[in-house]
Amino acid sequence: MKNQHRSPQIKHVSWGRLEVEGRAEPYKDAKLFPGGSREWNWRETGTGHLPGIQPDDVQELLDHGARVVVLSRGMKECLEVPRATLDFLEAQQVQAHVLPTAEAVKLYNQLAEEEPVGGLFHTTC
């Protein structure tokens, strides 16, 4: 795998703060994918705690080459992951892991060492 297309490691996560390799400023909510990361703006796709993570949120990760996806539900698991989003990933033959944020970060970092992984990280509730 080419290094520039490696998924960035998460250096630190705490309430409202996600520090990502290759970025000076921390994120509050972030999309990580092979080759980079960016702020995750929920307004772009109509995401909220309800209805939860939308298929359009994960599509961008796939567009960047992610073959497995880690979806964080927040520190207190307030962010929903609707069946439609999981069905969408299944139809694309992409494995999805849905976890509380701290666990999601650990799994994401492990996967990032081995394969092109994408992740959506919510660092508050």
PDB file of C-alpha atoms in Angstrom:
ATOM      1  CA  MET A   1       0.000   0.000   0.000  1.00  0.00           C
ATOM      2  CA  LYS A   2       1.370   3.421  -0.908  1.00  0.00           C
ATOM      3  CA  ASN A   3       2.190   5.513   2.137  1.00  0.00           C
ATOM      4  CA  GLN A   4       0.289   8.612   1.002  1.00  0.00           C
ATOM      5  CA  HIS A   5      -2.860   6.484   0.841  1.00  0.00           C
ATOM      6  CA  ARG A   6      -2.458   5.093   4.344  1.00  0.00           C
ATOM      7  CA  SER A   7      -5.212   5.999   6.773  1.00  0.00           C
ATOM      8  CA  PRO A   8      -3.931   8.527   9.353  1.00  0.00           C
ATOM      9  CA  GLN A   9      -3.489   7.407  12.959  1.00  0.00           C
ATOM     10  CA  ILE A  10      -5.441   9.025  15.782  1.00  0.00           C
ATOM     11  CA  LYS A  11      -2.948  10.386  18.309  1.00  0.00           C
ATOM     12  CA  HIS A  12      -5.391  11.275  21.093  1.00  0.00           C
ATOM     13  CA  VAL A  13      -9.102  11.377  21.826  1.00  0.00           C
ATOM     14  CA  SER A  14     -10.896  13.084  24.695  1.00  0.00           C
ATOM     15  CA  TRP A  15     -14.221  14.856  25.147  1.00  0.00           C
ATOM     16  CA  GLY A  16     -14.664  17.231  22.181  1.00  0.00           C
ATOM     17  CA  ARG A  17     -11.136  16.651  20.871  1.00  0.00           C
ATOM     18  CA  LEU A  18      -9.627  14.287  18.272  1.00  0.00           C
ATOM     19  CA  GLU A  19      -5.936  14.697  17.450  1.00  0.00           C
ATOM     20  CA  VAL A  20      -5.047  13.182  14.084  1.00  0.00           C
ATOM     21  CA  GLU A  21      -1.676  12.451  12.493  1.00  0.00           C
ATOM     22  CA  GLY A  22      -0.738  15.074   9.904  1.00  0.00           C
ATOM     23  CA  ARG A  23      -3.023  17.800  11.268  1.00  0.00           C
ATOM     24  CA  ALA A  24      -1.982  20.588  13.635  1.00  0.00           C
ATOM     25  CA  GLU A  25      -5.448  21.476  14.959  1.00  0.00           C
ATOM     26  CA  PRO A  26      -7.689  18.931  16.687  1.00  0.00           C
ATOM     27  CA  TYR A  27     -11.129  18.063  15.344  1.00  0.00           C
ATOM     28  CA  LYS A  28     -14.383  17.924  17.283  1.00  0.00           C
ATOM     29  CA  ASP A  29     -15.970  15.496  14.805  1.00  0.00           C
ATOM     30  CA  ALA A  30     -13.910  14.022  11.979  1.00  0.00           C
ATOM     31  CA  LYS A  31     -13.936  11.864   8.876  1.00  0.00           C
ATOM     32  CA  LEU A  32     -10.747   9.842   8.416  1.00  0.00           C
ATOM     33  CA  PHE A  33      -9.936   7.888   5.273  1.00  0.00           C
ATOM     34  CA  PRO A  34      -7.006   6.551   3.242  1.00  0.00           C
ATOM     35  CA  GLY A  35      -4.840   9.567   2.445  1.00  0.00           C
ATOM     36  CA  GLY A  36      -6.307  12.083   4.878  1.00  0.00           C
ATOM     37  CA  SER A  37      -8.977  13.498   7.106  1.00  0.00           C
ATOM     38  CA  ARG A  38     -11.374  16.409   7.403  1.00  0.00           C
ATOM     39  CA  GLU A  39     -13.895  18.002   9.740  1.00  0.00           C
ATOM     40  CA  TRP A  40     -17.172  16.080   9.826  1.00  0.00           C
ATOM     41  CA  ASN A  41     -19.898  18.678   9.350  1.00  0.00           C
ATOM     42  CA  TRP A  42     -23.203  16.989  10.144  1.00  0.00           C
ATOM     43  CA  ARG A  43     -25.192  19.691   8.330  1.00  0.00           C
ATOM     44  CA  GLU A  44     -23.826  18.486   4.963  1.00  0.00           C
ATOM     45  CA  THR A  45     -25.906  15.307   5.083  1.00  0.00           C
ATOM     46  CA  GLY A  46     -28.600  15.950   7.681  1.00  0.00           C
ATOM     47  CA  THR A  47     -26.844  13.839  10.305  1.00  0.00           C
ATOM     48  CA  GLY A  48     -27.851  14.298  13.931  1.00  0.00           C
ATOM     49  CA  HIS A  49     -28.004  12.114  17.027  1.00  0.00           C
ATOM     50  CA  LEU A  50     -31.289  11.113  15.387  1.00  0.00           C
ATOM     51  CA  PRO A  51     -31.618  10.039  12.567  1.00  0.00           C
ATOM     52  CA  GLY A  52     -27.929   9.202  13.007  1.00  0.00           C
ATOM     53  CA  ILE A  53     -25.071   8.540  10.578  1.00  0.00           C
ATOM     54  CA  GLN A  54     -26.330   8.762   7.006  1.00  0.00           C
ATOM     55  CA  PRO A  55     -25.268   6.662   3.979  1.00  0.00           C
ATOM     56  CA  ASP A  56     -23.895   9.872   2.415  1.00  0.00           C
ATOM     57  CA  ASP A  57     -21.554  10.274   5.410  1.00  0.00           C
ATOM     58  CA  VAL A  58     -19.936   6.897   4.723  1.00  0.00           C
ATOM     59  CA  GLN A  59     -19.964   7.237   0.921  1.00  0.00           C
ATOM     60  CA  GLU A  60     -17.141   9.781   1.130  1.00  0.00           C
ATOM     61  CA  LEU A  61     -14.993   7.253   3.022  1.00  0.00           C
ATOM     62  CA  LEU A  62     -15.580   4.675   0.286  1.00  0.00           C
ATOM     63  CA  ASP A  63     -14.802   7.268  -2.398  1.00  0.00           C
ATOM     64  CA  HIS A  64     -11.350   7.620  -0.779  1.00  0.00           C
ATOM     65  CA  GLY A  65     -10.757   3.867  -0.936  1.00  0.00           C
ATOM     66  CA  ALA A  66     -11.817   2.635   2.508  1.00  0.00           C
ATOM     67  CA  ARG A  67     -12.517  -1.111   2.490  1.00  0.00           C
ATOM     68  CA  VAL A  68     -13.574  -1.305   6.131  1.00  0.00           C
ATOM     69  CA  VAL A  69     -15.355   1.401   8.151  1.00  0.00           C
ATOM     70  CA  VAL A  70     -15.386   2.271  11.852  1.00  0.00           C
ATOM     71  CA  LEU A  71     -18.398   4.297  13.024  1.00  0.00           C
ATOM     72  CA  SER A  72     -18.208   5.885  16.460  1.00  0.00           C
ATOM     73  CA  ARG A  73     -21.435   6.518  18.345  1.00  0.00           C
ATOM     74  CA  GLY A  74     -20.007   9.185  20.661  1.00  0.00           C
ATOM     75  CA  MET A  75     -18.609   9.008  24.182  1.00  0.00           C
ATOM     76  CA  LYS A  76     -22.015   8.177  25.652  1.00  0.00           C
ATOM     77  CA  GLU A  77     -23.339   6.411  22.530  1.00  0.00           C
ATOM     78  CA  CYS A  78     -25.934   9.082  21.720  1.00  0.00           C
ATOM     79  CA  LEU A  79     -25.267   9.004  17.954  1.00  0.00           C
ATOM     80  CA  GLU A  80     -27.489   6.461  16.199  1.00  0.00           C
ATOM     81  CA  VAL A  81     -26.499   4.284  13.249  1.00  0.00           C
ATOM     82  CA  PRO A  82     -29.660   3.531  11.255  1.00  0.00           C
ATOM     83  CA  ARG A  83     -30.237   0.189   9.561  1.00  0.00           C
ATOM     84  CA  ALA A  84     -30.219   1.954   6.160  1.00  0.00           C
ATOM     85  CA  THR A  85     -26.589   2.984   6.669  1.00  0.00           C
ATOM     86  CA  LEU A  86     -25.520  -0.530   7.670  1.00  0.00           C
ATOM     87  CA  ASP A  87     -27.482  -2.003   4.748  1.00  0.00           C
ATOM     88  CA  PHE A  88     -25.757   0.467   2.396  1.00  0.00           C
ATOM     89  CA  LEU A  89     -22.313  -0.655   3.610  1.00  0.00           C
ATOM     90  CA  GLU A  90     -23.288  -4.314   3.375  1.00  0.00           C
ATOM     91  CA  ALA A  91     -24.453  -3.792  -0.224  1.00  0.00           C
ATOM     92  CA  GLN A  92     -21.009  -2.291  -0.989  1.00  0.00           C
ATOM     93  CA  GLN A  93     -19.369  -5.324   0.661  1.00  0.00           C
ATOM     94  CA  VAL A  94     -17.731  -3.073   3.260  1.00  0.00           C
ATOM     95  CA  GLN A  95     -17.368  -4.362   6.803  1.00  0.00           C
ATOM     96  CA  ALA A  96     -18.679  -1.926   9.430  1.00  0.00           C
ATOM     97  CA  HIS A  97     -17.739  -1.701  13.103  1.00  0.00           C
ATOM     98  CA  VAL A  98     -20.055   0.363  15.341  1.00  0.00           C
ATOM     99  CA  LEU A  99     -18.544   1.240  18.720  1.00  0.00           C
ATOM    100  CA  PRO A 100     -18.410   3.904  21.449  1.00  0.00           C
ATOM    101  CA  THR A 101     -15.798   6.512  20.489  1.00  0.00           C
ATOM    102  CA  ALA A 102     -12.898   5.396  22.725  1.00  0.00           C
ATOM    103  CA  GLU A 103     -13.209   1.774  21.529  1.00  0.00           C
ATOM    104  CA  ALA A 104     -13.713   2.924  17.930  1.00  0.00           C
ATOM    105  CA  VAL A 105     -10.421   4.865  18.060  1.00  0.00           C
ATOM    106  CA  LYS A 106      -8.501   1.799  19.313  1.00  0.00           C
ATOM    107  CA  LEU A 107      -9.938  -0.465  16.622  1.00  0.00           C
ATOM    108  CA  TYR A 108      -9.476   2.152  13.881  1.00  0.00           C
ATOM    109  CA  ASN A 109      -5.776   2.605  14.768  1.00  0.00           C
ATOM    110  CA  GLN A 110      -5.227  -1.170  14.705  1.00  0.00           C
ATOM    111  CA  LEU A 111      -6.958  -1.529  11.335  1.00  0.00           C
ATOM    112  CA  ALA A 112      -5.098   1.491   9.886  1.00  0.00           C
ATOM    113  CA  GLU A 113      -1.794  -0.371  10.330  1.00  0.00           C
ATOM    114  CA  GLU A 114      -3.029  -3.193   8.088  1.00  0.00           C
ATOM    115  CA  GLU A 115      -5.580  -1.948   5.555  1.00  0.00           C
ATOM    116  CA  PRO A 116      -7.392   1.042   4.027  1.00  0.00           C
ATOM    117  CA  VAL A 117      -9.867   1.979   6.740  1.00  0.00           C
ATOM    118  CA  GLY A 118     -12.258   4.895   7.046  1.00  0.00           C
ATOM    119  CA  GLY A 119     -13.835   6.244  10.180  1.00  0.00           C
ATOM    120  CA  LEU A 120     -16.418   8.695  11.418  1.00  0.00           C
ATOM    121  CA  PHE A 121     -15.626  10.024  14.880  1.00  0.00           C
ATOM    122  CA  HIS A 122     -17.981  11.920  17.183  1.00  0.00           C
ATOM    123  CA  THR A 123     -16.107  13.118  20.284  1.00  0.00           C
ATOM    124  CA  THR A 124     -18.891  14.371  22.530  1.00  0.00           C
ATOM    125  CA  CYS A 125     -22.111  12.731  23.695  1.00  0.00           C
TER     126      CYS A 125
END
